[in-house]
Amino acid sequence: MASASHAPTPLLKDELDIVIPTIRNLDFLEMWRPFFQPYHLIIVQDGDPSKTIRVPEGFDYELYNRNDINRMLGPKASCISFKDSACRCFGYMVSKKKYIYTIDDDCFVAKDPSGKDINALEQHIKNLLSPSTPFFFNTLYDPYRVGADFVRGYPFSLREGVPTAVSHGLWLNIPDYDAPTQLVKPLERNTRYVDAILTIPKGTLFPMCGMNLAFDRELIGPAMYFGLMGDGQPIGRYDDMWAGWCTKVITDHLGLGVKTGLPYIWHSKASNPFVNLKKEYNGIFWQEELIPFFQSVSLPKEATTVQKCYLELAKQVRAKLGKVDGYFNKLADSMVTWIEAWDELNPPKGGVPTANGPPKK
Amino acid sequence: MASASHAPTPLLKDELDIVIPTIRNLDFLEMWRPFFQPYHLIIVQDGDPSKTIRVPEGFDYELYNRNDINRMLGPKASCISFKDSACRCFGYMVSKKKYIYTIDDDCFVAKDPSGKDINALEQHIKNLLSPSTPFFFNTLYDPYRVGADFVRGYPFSLREGVPTAVSHGLWLNIPDYDAPTQLVKPLERNTRYVDAILTIPKGTLFPMCGMNLAFDRELIGPAMYFGLMGDGQPIGRYDDMWAGWCTKVITDHLGLGVKTGLPYIWHSKASNPFVNLKKEYNGIFWQEELIPFFQSVSLPKEATTVQKCYLELAKQVRAKLGKVDGYFNKLADSMVTWIEAWDELNPPKGGVPTANGPPKK
C-alpha cells in the first residue's frame, strides 16, 4: 500500500483555502509563512467590524467582517454566529476551493520529536488524499503510510478504503480540555507526540476540534456548519463539536472517512476556564442528550447528498431535541438557513445563480 | 483522571499466568528474566510430546504436552488444536489465575525511543487495570494515562469507562502481516513506535494477534478459544483472529472494553510466507463471509455470562457459516466442547468438581 505514499505530497495550492477566524492582528502567520504563503487565506473577522485586522505582508487573502456577512447573506446572515469563532464556517461557504484547512490564531508550528518543524498543512493534505478505513480497525493504524500496511486478518475486500472527507489534527502544549478539566488540571500540558493517524470507525462519534482541521469541501462542506454560538445564544464552545457530530453521522451514512491524529500544531495559550465554564455550562448538560441522539440518528436511503442528509438531520433535531431546550428549534431553523445560503453561494455546477433565489433550471 | 495512574503498577504476581505455546527450547526467556521471573508460566508443548523442551533455570512453570491434554480432557481434547500454536488456549483453561499474558517464543524485549527496555507485561497490567472507553472516541487516546484526559466535548456520563477485558499489544521489527503481504513486502519492518493506547470502539471489529496479548480470564476467558487449526484442519493462522472476533462481539454485548496499542515486543523472525499462504488460503476467502457475520451477530439479552454468549455464538456459527464450509459445523461443535471442558476445569465457585462431569448442585 505504500506506493502511493512515496510520491511527493501535492501542494494543492490552487485547490485549498485556509480559513482563519480572528479578532486580532494575525502576527501568528509569520511563523507559518514557509508553509502557508503559497495558499489563499479567507479571514473571518469576529466581533467589531470597525476594527482593522493587520495581516502580515506577502499573504494573499480576502477578509470578511460582520458587515460583509450581512451584506452577502441578507436575512440568511442570521445563521452565522457573532462574537464566536463559530463564524469561521462563513469562510467555508464563500470558498470556491475543493479543500479547506482551518486553524486558530493562537496555534503555532509544533516540532516533531526530531526537532523538525511540522508542516501541518502538508500532513493534512496527505491524510485527505489517502483513503480511510472505517469498517474494520487496523492495529498498525493508517495502513497507507510509508512503512505500514494492513495486518494479518484484515479483510482484503476492505483494503481499498473509502474517500477521506475530514482530517482532524491534534495539539501539543495546551490540550483541548473543557472548563471543568481546565479548572482541575490547570498545569496539564500535552507533551506526548503520538506518531499515528487513524480512521474513526463507522458508528463511533468523536469530539471534533476546530483548531487544526482540514476537510474536503466537495465531499462534506455543507455539513461543516458550526451552529449558533456566542452573542445572543445560550451556549458557546460547542460549535466544532456540533459540526463534528453532524459530519460523522453523515460521512458514516455516505460511506466517507474521518481521520484523526497527525499533524500536531503548538497550542500556545489556554483560554480562561471561568469564561469557558459560562459558555459551556448548558452544553455540558445538553450533551448528555445530544450524544444518544446522534448515536441513534438514522438517515434515509434517499438522502444521497450532504445537503439532503443535513436537512433530514435538521428535521430530526427539531423533532427530538426541541423538547430538551427551545434553543434546538432555533438551531434546526438555522441549519436549514445555512443550507439555503450554501446553495445560493455554491450553485450546482452548470446552474446559474440569480439574485432572486436558487439557479433556474 | 491521572490520579490512579500515578500509583505504582501492581505486580499481580499471584494473579497472573504467562502462557507460552512452543515446539522448542525456551531460551528466549533469558531476555525476559527480569520481567517474567516473578510469575508462573504455563507452557503448552505443541507437536511431538516425546521431545523435551528445555526451560531456563529459575522459572516457575508447569508444562503440558499432547498426552497431558488428552489425559486431562479425554474425548473433549478434540477441541484443542494440534501442531498449531492455537493449542495455547489449553493454558488459559488450566490456569487458576485472574489474568493471562500470552507471548510467542520468537518475541523479545523491545526498546522504547529513549533506548529503555520495555516491560511489556507491566504495561499490559496497566492497561487491564484501567478502564476502557468503547462508547465514544477520545482524540488524545487513553484518557487514564498520566498527562492525558478526556478532551472537550467528551460526555461526562461516559468518563467512568467500563472494565477492560483485553489488552492487545503490538510488535516492532517484523509486523504481523498475512502471507500475500509478506510476499509483496518481504523487507518491510515496523520501526514506528506509536506512543498510544486506545479502546477499540463498540461495534468495531479488529484483527487480534495472539503474539503479545493479555486478558482478564474472569471477565472474558471462555471466549478466548483459538479454534481448530493446524493438523487435520483446512486452515491455520486464523486462531487468534477467530478468538478476537468472538471476544469483541461478546465484550461489546457485555459492556466490557478492549484496548490496543502499547506495549511493543520485538518480533524477531518472519515466518515462511509460502507455508503461511498454504495455511491461510481458505481463511482469506472465508474471512469475507466471517466479517459480515460477526458484524451482524446479535446476542440475546438473556446471554448474561461469557459462556452463555459463547454457546449462542456457536449456534449462530452453525446456522449461518455451516453453508460456507462444513468446517464451520465442526468448529461450532468444538466451541461447545470447549465451553464444556472449560466449565469442567473451572467449576462455578462453591461447586465441587467430580470425575464424572460438571459439579453437582
XYZ file of C-alpha atoms in Angstrom:
722
model
C 0.000 0.000 0.000
C 2.970 2.255 0.449
C 3.476 3.001 -3.251
C 1.078 5.957 -3.299
C 2.628 7.353 -0.133
C 6.102 7.501 -1.657
C 5.014 10.145 -4.147
C 5.709 13.751 -3.132
C 2.713 15.404 -1.490
C 0.911 17.680 -3.949
C 0.733 21.261 -2.724
C -2.830 21.748 -3.993
C -2.160 25.465 -3.778
C -4.965 26.303 -6.195
C -7.344 23.865 -4.587
C -7.159 24.755 -0.921
C -8.170 27.755 1.167
C -7.010 28.430 4.708
C -9.839 29.770 6.859
C -8.948 31.780 9.967
C -11.441 33.337 12.367
C -9.928 36.156 14.383
C -10.421 39.232 16.490
C -6.792 40.394 16.410
C -3.812 41.117 14.191
C -2.592 37.985 12.513
C 1.037 38.107 13.601
C 0.887 34.368 14.208
C 1.089 33.960 10.423
C 4.758 34.985 10.499
C 5.642 31.621 11.960
C 3.530 29.811 9.377
C 4.928 31.781 6.440
C 7.058 28.977 4.949
C 4.049 26.676 4.895
C 1.059 28.961 4.304
C 2.341 31.657 1.957
C 1.558 29.744 -1.267
C -2.100 29.498 -0.263
C -5.058 31.818 -0.320
C -6.398 32.828 3.099
C -10.001 33.540 3.999
C -10.096 35.583 7.178
C -13.374 35.879 9.018
C -13.266 38.820 11.378
C -15.191 38.144 14.522
C -16.786 40.929 16.595
C -16.471 44.680 15.976
C -16.294 45.271 12.190
C -14.813 48.725 12.605
C -11.598 47.287 13.979
C -8.778 46.807 11.490
C -7.112 43.411 11.414
C -3.480 43.556 10.340
C -2.278 40.729 8.095
C 1.490 40.324 7.616
C 2.710 41.323 4.187
C 3.004 38.849 1.369
C -0.050 36.802 2.159
C -2.823 36.512 -0.371
C -6.138 36.924 1.459
C -9.724 38.054 1.479
C -11.262 39.291 4.741
C -14.917 39.334 5.753
C -16.326 41.192 8.732
C -19.863 41.183 10.061
C -20.944 43.907 7.652
C -19.747 41.802 4.724
C -21.574 38.751 6.019
C -24.801 40.707 6.456
C -24.481 42.256 3.002
C -23.762 38.970 1.282
C -26.308 36.795 3.048
C -29.066 39.319 3.829
C -31.573 37.836 6.285
C -29.821 34.474 5.987
C -26.862 36.018 7.831
C -28.725 35.030 10.987
C -27.267 31.527 10.671
C -23.713 32.817 11.159
C -22.651 33.207 14.796
C -21.452 36.572 16.077
C -18.740 37.099 18.691
C -17.716 33.480 18.499
C -15.157 31.684 16.383
C -18.067 29.630 15.046
C -18.280 32.425 12.453
C -15.434 30.659 10.660
C -17.913 28.476 8.806
C -18.818 31.514 6.722
C -15.371 31.091 5.221
C -16.173 27.514 4.222
C -19.232 28.773 2.433
C -17.578 31.532 0.410
C -14.571 29.447 -0.576
C -14.552 28.167 -4.124
C -11.874 25.551 -3.479
C -12.066 21.809 -3.060
C -10.244 21.695 0.280
C -10.355 23.770 3.448
C -7.824 24.000 6.245
C -8.889 25.941 9.297
C -6.653 26.963 12.167
C -6.932 29.196 15.237
C -4.765 32.265 15.581
C -3.221 31.018 18.835
C -1.797 27.939 17.142
C 1.869 27.864 16.182
C 4.198 25.498 14.373
C 4.990 22.449 16.529
C 8.154 20.373 16.359
C 8.314 16.633 15.830
C 10.428 14.527 18.225
C 13.471 15.019 15.984
C 13.150 18.788 16.474
C 11.926 19.475 12.942
C 9.148 21.974 12.278
C 5.916 20.188 11.425
C 4.253 21.276 8.211
C 0.737 20.636 9.488
C -0.920 21.512 6.228
C 1.172 19.047 4.251
C 0.195 16.241 6.614
C -3.481 17.176 6.361
C -3.216 17.019 2.585
C -1.637 13.574 2.860
C -4.455 12.471 5.126
C -7.150 13.804 2.815
C -5.593 12.329 -0.322
C -5.235 8.812 1.082
C -8.270 6.650 1.820
C -9.901 5.931 5.161
C -10.815 2.554 6.622
C -13.969 2.987 8.707
C -15.290 -0.581 8.515
C -12.569 -2.504 10.336
C -9.812 -1.393 12.682
C -6.178 -1.728 11.592
C -3.948 -2.247 14.629
C -0.925 -0.655 12.908
C -3.055 2.463 12.367
C -3.121 4.138 8.933
C -2.275 1.317 6.509
C -1.476 3.781 3.729
C 1.510 5.371 5.453
C 5.033 4.511 4.424
C 6.234 1.537 6.468
C 2.743 0.369 7.370
C 0.102 -1.818 5.822
C -2.953 -3.855 6.654
C -2.169 -6.533 9.203
C -2.988 -10.233 9.058
C -6.703 -10.775 9.395
C -7.743 -7.546 7.681
C -10.348 -8.475 5.048
C -8.942 -7.998 1.550
C -12.219 -6.653 0.222
C -11.900 -3.662 2.551
C -8.349 -2.679 1.645
C -9.275 -0.159 -0.995
C -10.758 2.014 1.712
C -13.145 4.908 1.152
C -12.552 8.590 0.321
C -11.396 10.687 3.264
C -13.634 13.665 3.964
C -12.078 15.005 7.176
C -8.579 15.192 8.662
C -8.619 16.094 12.356
C -5.259 17.220 13.712
C -4.118 17.445 17.331
C -2.329 19.888 19.637
C 0.822 19.845 21.671
C 1.213 22.014 24.782
C -2.291 23.207 25.765
C -4.707 20.312 25.320
C -8.255 20.964 24.219
C -9.928 20.469 27.596
C -13.343 21.627 28.764
C -13.654 24.199 31.532
C -14.080 21.700 34.409
C -10.934 19.819 33.357
C -9.053 23.108 32.867
C -10.038 24.110 36.382
C -8.986 20.781 37.876
C -5.730 20.455 35.936
C -4.522 23.989 35.225
C -0.942 22.871 34.696
C -1.501 19.878 32.441
C 0.305 20.121 29.116
C 0.187 17.676 26.261
C 3.760 16.587 25.663
C 3.044 13.202 24.118
C 3.714 13.081 20.402
C 1.745 10.098 19.119
C 3.035 9.201 15.675
C -0.259 7.894 14.328
C -3.156 8.662 12.062
C -6.243 6.531 12.255
C -9.734 6.324 10.882
C -12.534 6.834 13.377
C -14.610 3.708 12.863
C -18.070 3.823 11.375
C -20.719 4.261 14.051
C -18.338 5.926 16.510
C -18.669 9.593 17.456
C -15.723 11.765 18.442
C -15.119 15.288 19.725
C -14.045 17.229 16.631
C -11.969 20.268 17.481
C -11.899 23.160 15.016
C -8.437 24.380 15.987
C -6.485 22.330 13.439
C -8.888 20.799 10.975
C -8.993 20.077 7.259
C -11.740 18.734 5.069
C -12.836 18.110 1.534
C -15.424 20.807 0.865
C -16.832 18.981 -2.134
C -17.374 15.807 -0.161
C -18.648 17.193 3.133
C -18.633 21.033 3.131
C -22.358 21.653 3.756
C -22.212 19.541 6.945
C -19.498 21.761 8.426
C -21.909 24.224 9.964
C -20.596 25.483 13.285
C -24.027 26.240 14.694
C -25.363 29.180 16.675
C -22.924 30.170 19.383
C -21.736 33.275 21.146
C -23.596 36.579 21.173
C -27.290 36.148 21.987
C -27.020 32.347 22.296
C -27.170 30.253 25.462
C -24.072 28.246 24.556
C -20.506 28.510 23.274
C -17.543 26.231 22.654
C -19.755 23.522 21.178
C -19.544 24.863 17.624
C -16.938 22.419 16.374
C -18.453 19.595 18.425
C -21.823 20.138 16.780
C -20.228 20.193 13.342
C -18.289 17.043 14.202
C -21.284 15.040 15.303
C -23.340 16.084 12.268
C -20.390 15.418 9.986
C -19.646 12.000 11.437
C -23.227 10.815 11.129
C -23.299 11.994 7.516
C -19.902 10.599 6.494
C -20.968 7.268 8.013
C -24.174 7.367 6.000
C -22.442 8.342 2.749
C -19.548 5.905 3.112
C -16.837 8.525 3.668
C -13.974 8.531 6.145
C -12.782 10.714 9.036
C -9.164 10.562 10.149
C -7.618 11.817 13.367
C -4.091 12.018 14.748
C -1.186 13.747 12.998
C -0.464 16.588 12.378
C 0.166 18.417 15.634
C 0.183 22.189 15.999
C 1.516 24.044 19.061
C -1.421 25.457 21.002
C 0.082 28.386 22.802
C -2.455 29.720 25.243
C -5.140 28.264 27.479
C -8.366 30.214 27.299
C -9.908 31.438 30.553
C -11.627 28.497 32.277
C -14.115 30.716 34.100
C -15.245 32.352 30.878
C -15.315 28.931 29.275
C -17.449 27.446 32.009
C -20.043 30.138 31.431
C -20.092 29.312 27.714
C -20.089 25.544 28.190
C -22.481 25.307 31.116
C -25.590 24.440 29.118
C -23.673 22.290 26.689
C -22.406 20.050 29.470
C -25.987 19.145 30.327
C -27.389 19.095 26.815
C -24.587 16.962 25.550
C -25.871 14.051 27.604
C -28.949 14.095 25.372
C -27.136 15.025 22.177
C -24.830 12.016 22.147
C -27.603 9.398 22.401
C -29.470 11.402 19.751
C -26.570 11.337 17.305
C -25.792 7.711 18.146
C -29.294 6.720 17.118
C -29.802 9.031 14.134
C -30.708 7.104 11.039
C -30.712 8.797 7.660
C -32.997 7.523 4.887
C -31.644 5.887 1.759
C -32.939 8.803 -0.307
C -30.513 11.140 1.477
C -27.818 10.791 -1.159
C -26.184 14.218 -0.905
C -24.709 16.088 2.042
C -27.427 18.715 1.701
C -30.229 16.165 1.801
C -28.640 14.466 4.793
C -28.233 17.754 6.580
C -31.823 18.869 6.032
C -33.040 15.492 7.273
C -30.828 15.905 10.331
C -32.300 19.380 10.944
C -35.760 17.803 10.883
C -34.729 15.202 13.462
C -33.044 17.859 15.630
C -36.322 19.758 15.773
C -38.387 16.625 16.431
C -36.188 15.086 19.087
C -34.070 17.843 20.651
C -36.673 20.627 20.595
C -38.006 19.275 23.857
C -34.577 19.385 25.501
C -34.493 23.159 25.017
C -36.130 25.683 22.726
C -32.623 26.567 21.523
C -32.618 23.446 19.372
C -35.655 24.616 17.408
C -33.773 27.798 16.619
C -30.713 25.754 15.737
C -32.762 23.500 13.454
C -34.062 26.611 11.660
C -30.515 27.858 11.264
C -29.378 24.532 9.885
C -31.952 24.919 7.112
C -30.947 28.542 6.535
C -27.296 27.500 6.366
C -28.036 25.015 3.587
C -30.097 27.589 1.687
C -27.251 30.094 1.965
C -24.696 27.453 0.994
C -26.639 26.522 -2.126
C -27.069 30.160 -3.038
C -23.330 30.813 -2.870
C -22.470 27.410 -4.334
C -24.968 26.788 -7.096
C -24.968 23.303 -8.580
C -22.425 23.107 -11.374
C -23.968 24.170 -14.646
C -26.689 26.179 -12.925
C -26.730 29.982 -12.990
C -27.202 31.769 -9.670
C -29.628 34.657 -9.742
C -30.303 37.485 -7.355
C -33.752 36.159 -6.528
C -33.111 32.603 -5.445
C -31.672 29.303 -6.433
C -30.451 28.805 -10.003
C -33.108 28.489 -12.677
C -33.096 25.105 -14.405
C -8.097 11.144 35.708
C -4.387 10.767 36.186
C -4.540 10.126 39.930
C -4.944 6.356 39.581
C -2.154 6.230 37.003
C 0.378 7.790 39.380
C 0.214 4.780 41.699
C 2.922 2.150 41.129
C 1.730 -0.690 38.905
C 0.816 -3.751 40.993
C 2.847 -6.791 40.024
C -0.128 -9.149 40.384
C 2.400 -11.954 40.603
C -0.073 -14.304 42.292
C -2.884 -13.360 39.984
C -1.352 -13.739 36.543
C -0.078 -16.678 34.479
C 2.095 -16.373 31.415
C 1.020 -18.827 28.712
C 3.581 -19.844 26.082
C 2.947 -22.286 23.245
C 6.162 -23.770 21.877
C 7.893 -26.519 19.954
C 11.443 -25.611 21.027
C 13.702 -24.833 23.966
C 12.631 -21.649 25.676
C 15.938 -19.792 25.533
C 14.016 -16.637 24.657
C 13.009 -16.460 28.326
C 16.558 -15.406 29.255
C 15.903 -11.990 27.827
C 12.592 -11.736 29.655
C 14.019 -12.912 33.001
C 13.935 -9.510 34.763
C 10.262 -9.127 33.888
C 8.852 -12.673 33.869
C 10.724 -14.475 36.647
C 8.280 -13.474 39.431
C 5.406 -15.096 37.525
C 4.180 -18.628 36.999
C 4.477 -19.924 33.430
C 2.126 -22.337 31.700
C 3.922 -23.894 28.757
C 1.848 -25.725 26.174
C 4.065 -28.000 24.137
C 2.935 -28.203 20.573
C 3.616 -31.257 18.372
C 5.674 -34.307 19.312
C 5.151 -34.992 23.045
C 8.271 -37.149 23.274
C 10.502 -34.161 22.673
C 11.939 -32.477 25.748
C 11.508 -28.715 25.984
C 14.272 -27.037 27.942
C 13.231 -24.159 30.212
C 15.962 -21.875 31.584
C 16.617 -22.357 35.287
C 14.869 -20.320 37.892
C 11.487 -20.072 36.211
C 8.444 -21.448 37.935
C 6.408 -23.384 35.377
C 4.075 -26.224 34.527
C 4.263 -27.833 31.084
C 1.572 -29.686 29.182
C 2.137 -31.790 26.093
C -0.422 -33.526 23.914
C -0.502 -36.581 26.173
C -1.357 -34.376 29.147
C -4.102 -32.628 27.211
C -5.597 -35.963 26.129
C -5.401 -37.350 29.648
C -6.966 -34.306 31.257
C -9.725 -33.655 28.766
C -10.467 -37.187 27.486
C -12.665 -37.046 24.382
C -13.053 -33.295 24.871
C -9.378 -32.922 23.950
C -10.627 -32.833 20.349
C -11.319 -29.119 20.777
C -7.630 -28.326 21.287
C -5.652 -27.845 18.074
C -2.601 -29.989 17.385
C 0.558 -28.837 15.574
C -0.538 -25.247 15.774
C 0.090 -22.535 18.323
C -3.685 -22.400 18.732
C -3.080 -25.061 21.377
C -2.131 -22.212 23.708
C -5.748 -21.785 24.717
C -5.434 -25.009 26.715
C -3.224 -22.968 29.005
C -5.972 -20.390 29.504
C -8.277 -23.192 30.556
C -6.000 -24.831 33.127
C -4.871 -21.563 34.680
C -6.416 -20.713 38.013
C -5.432 -17.059 37.886
C -7.429 -13.937 37.160
C -5.158 -12.654 34.399
C -3.370 -14.232 31.447
C -0.488 -12.911 29.408
C 0.427 -14.902 26.327
C 3.507 -14.404 24.183
C 5.208 -16.216 21.324
C 8.669 -17.693 21.760
C 10.093 -15.578 18.918
C 9.230 -12.350 20.699
C 11.923 -10.440 22.527
C 12.169 -7.349 24.689
C 11.769 -4.186 22.603
C 13.236 -0.796 23.412
C 11.280 2.433 23.692
C 12.512 5.508 21.771
C 14.692 6.501 24.739
C 16.504 3.161 24.463
C 14.985 1.683 27.608
C 13.846 -1.943 27.723
C 10.073 -2.155 27.594
C 8.453 -4.173 30.362
C 5.578 -5.370 28.188
C 3.861 -7.214 30.982
C 3.788 -4.176 33.249
C 2.137 -2.117 30.512
C -0.461 -4.838 29.887
C -1.277 -4.839 33.602
C -1.684 -1.060 33.494
C -3.991 -1.426 30.514
C -6.089 -4.130 32.169
C -6.380 -2.299 35.474
C -7.554 0.988 33.974
C -10.972 1.313 32.335
C -11.837 1.325 28.643
C -13.969 3.834 26.763
C -15.793 1.966 23.983
C -18.776 4.299 23.586
C -17.088 7.491 22.371
C -13.668 8.152 20.872
C -11.150 10.239 22.821
C -8.838 12.055 20.416
C -5.975 12.149 22.944
C -6.225 8.339 23.157
C -6.266 6.639 26.577
C -7.667 9.318 28.929
C -6.444 7.425 32.002
C -2.734 7.748 31.186
C -0.559 10.229 33.006
C -0.616 13.541 31.131
C -3.844 12.795 29.298
C -7.526 13.163 29.962
C -10.876 13.382 28.247
C -10.976 16.255 25.783
C -13.613 18.956 25.462
C -16.838 17.512 24.171
C -16.431 14.092 25.780
C -19.699 13.355 27.610
C -19.183 13.422 31.375
C -21.501 10.475 31.933
C -19.106 8.256 29.976
C -15.907 9.202 31.805
C -16.038 6.384 34.312
C -15.434 3.954 31.493
C -16.033 0.208 31.628
C -13.836 -2.679 32.844
C -11.081 -3.643 30.442
C -11.179 -7.301 29.414
C -8.401 -7.400 26.796
C -5.066 -5.631 26.257
C -3.708 -6.146 22.750
C -0.021 -5.283 22.370
C 1.931 -4.609 19.173
C 5.228 -5.587 17.586
C 8.303 -3.765 16.399
C 10.531 -5.183 13.662
C 8.531 -7.952 11.912
C 4.948 -6.768 11.504
C 2.109 -9.257 11.741
C 1.342 -9.466 8.033
C -0.557 -12.132 6.126
C 1.221 -14.279 3.547
C 0.297 -12.159 0.495
C 1.623 -9.009 2.170
C 4.744 -10.863 3.341
C 5.345 -11.968 -0.221
C 4.856 -8.492 -1.639
C 6.863 -6.660 1.040
C 9.497 -9.094 2.266
C 11.713 -6.322 3.608
C 9.146 -4.219 5.429
C 9.900 -3.739 9.114
C 7.814 -1.914 11.663
C 10.027 0.823 13.056
C 7.290 3.221 14.124
C 6.842 3.403 17.873
C 3.358 4.827 18.402
C 3.073 6.019 21.985
C -0.637 5.315 22.362
C -3.172 3.001 23.877
C -6.750 3.228 22.762
C -10.061 1.493 23.198
C -11.449 -0.222 20.126
C -14.899 1.326 19.868
C -18.034 -0.685 20.442
C -19.290 -2.253 17.222
C -15.866 -2.247 15.567
C -14.001 -5.477 14.830
C -10.212 -5.726 14.780
C -7.567 -8.307 13.934
C -6.472 -9.631 17.330
C -2.974 -11.077 17.252
C -2.038 -13.695 19.862
C 1.669 -12.856 19.872
C 1.555 -10.268 22.670
C -1.817 -10.404 24.345
C -3.217 -10.107 27.859
C -6.711 -10.546 29.179
C -8.832 -10.854 32.275
C -9.700 -14.537 32.462
C -12.556 -13.933 34.861
C -14.160 -11.376 32.602
C -13.632 -12.972 29.197
C -11.641 -16.241 29.482
C -14.199 -18.654 27.986
C -14.358 -16.553 24.787
C -10.617 -16.922 24.214
C -10.921 -20.169 22.295
C -8.359 -20.317 19.498
C -10.434 -22.660 17.344
C -9.481 -25.682 15.297
C -6.291 -25.058 13.360
C -3.276 -26.940 12.178
C -3.060 -30.729 11.931
C -6.101 -32.218 10.187
C -7.765 -28.839 9.661
C -8.206 -26.891 6.422
C -6.915 -23.655 7.947
C -4.199 -22.121 10.101
C -3.135 -18.655 11.291
C -6.715 -17.624 11.974
C -6.744 -18.908 15.554
C -6.199 -15.564 17.236
C -8.382 -13.793 14.668
C -11.263 -16.136 15.435
C -10.796 -15.606 19.169
C -10.636 -11.860 18.615
C -13.845 -11.639 16.631
C -15.745 -13.808 19.119
C -14.252 -11.868 22.017
C -15.066 -8.462 20.571
C -18.667 -9.341 19.878
C -19.033 -10.649 23.432
C -17.238 -7.772 25.173
C -19.450 -5.368 23.209
C -22.524 -7.260 24.346
C -21.436 -7.428 27.984
C -20.243 -3.820 28.198
C -16.532 -4.607 28.530
C -13.564 -2.955 26.862
C -10.731 -3.976 24.525
C -7.570 -1.884 24.354
C -4.850 -1.917 21.716
C -1.510 -0.154 21.307
C 1.319 -0.240 23.817
C 3.230 -2.335 24.815
C 5.502 -3.337 21.957
C 7.566 -6.508 21.876
C 10.391 -7.163 19.398
C 9.200 -9.748 16.895
C 12.413 -11.357 15.738
C 11.643 -13.625 12.846
C 9.262 -13.615 9.907
C 7.596 -16.984 9.403
C 7.784 -18.569 5.960
C 5.294 -16.824 3.662
C 4.882 -19.896 1.420
C 3.993 -22.106 4.368
C 1.748 -19.330 5.657
C -0.069 -18.991 2.364
C -0.937 -22.672 2.479
C -2.345 -22.255 5.978
C -4.185 -19.009 5.261
C -5.513 -19.832 1.812
C -9.010 -20.865 2.899
C -9.160 -18.214 5.559
C -8.592 -15.455 3.040
C -11.776 -16.489 1.259
C -13.827 -17.418 4.287
C -12.978 -14.231 6.065
C -15.006 -12.277 3.548
C -18.067 -14.085 4.930
C -16.897 -14.145 8.530
C -16.596 -10.392 8.934
C -20.151 -9.587 7.799
C -21.298 -12.464 10.026
C -19.583 -11.075 13.117
C -20.630 -7.527 12.241
C -24.262 -8.579 12.282
C -24.226 -11.031 15.206
C -26.756 -10.081 17.817
C -26.720 -11.767 21.210
C -29.944 -12.068 23.205
C -30.475 -10.198 26.455
C -30.544 -13.497 28.337
C -26.898 -14.098 27.401
C -25.526 -12.591 30.596
C -22.343 -14.648 31.006
C -19.436 -15.254 28.654
C -20.372 -18.938 28.481
C -23.970 -18.213 27.510
C -22.794 -15.711 24.891
C -20.304 -18.181 23.512
C -22.798 -21.036 23.211
C -25.223 -18.698 21.464
C -22.435 -17.682 19.104
C -21.687 -21.357 18.385
C -25.336 -21.822 17.458
C -25.208 -18.888 15.043
C -21.901 -20.105 13.560
C -23.561 -23.427 12.754
C -26.701 -21.794 11.371
C -25.037 -19.139 9.245
C -21.489 -20.284 8.465
C -22.169 -24.012 8.071
C -23.145 -23.327 4.486
C -19.875 -21.506 3.759
C -17.968 -24.714 4.528
C -18.577 -27.894 6.522
C -15.557 -26.891 8.598
C -17.705 -24.382 10.466
C -20.078 -27.100 11.690
C -17.080 -28.897 13.136
C -15.858 -25.616 14.621
C -19.283 -24.939 16.154
C -19.173 -28.388 17.774
C -15.730 -27.629 19.124
C -16.887 -24.301 20.514
C -19.474 -26.174 22.556
C -16.923 -28.785 23.637
C -14.527 -26.015 24.649
C -17.126 -24.480 26.961
C -17.928 -27.887 28.449
C -14.248 -28.511 29.079
C -13.771 -25.002 30.470
C -16.629 -25.454 32.928
C -15.311 -28.846 33.967
C -11.873 -27.448 34.787
C -13.319 -24.213 36.175
C -16.357 -25.214 38.163
C -18.558 -22.383 39.355
C -17.306 -21.074 42.671
C -18.793 -23.047 45.537
C -19.485 -26.077 43.343
C -17.462 -29.299 43.720
C -15.975 -30.774 40.545
C -16.318 -34.558 40.219
C -14.633 -37.084 37.990
C -17.873 -37.793 36.150
C -18.988 -34.418 34.929
C -19.916 -30.941 35.958
C -20.222 -30.110 39.652
C -23.247 -31.496 41.492
C -25.536 -28.787 42.805
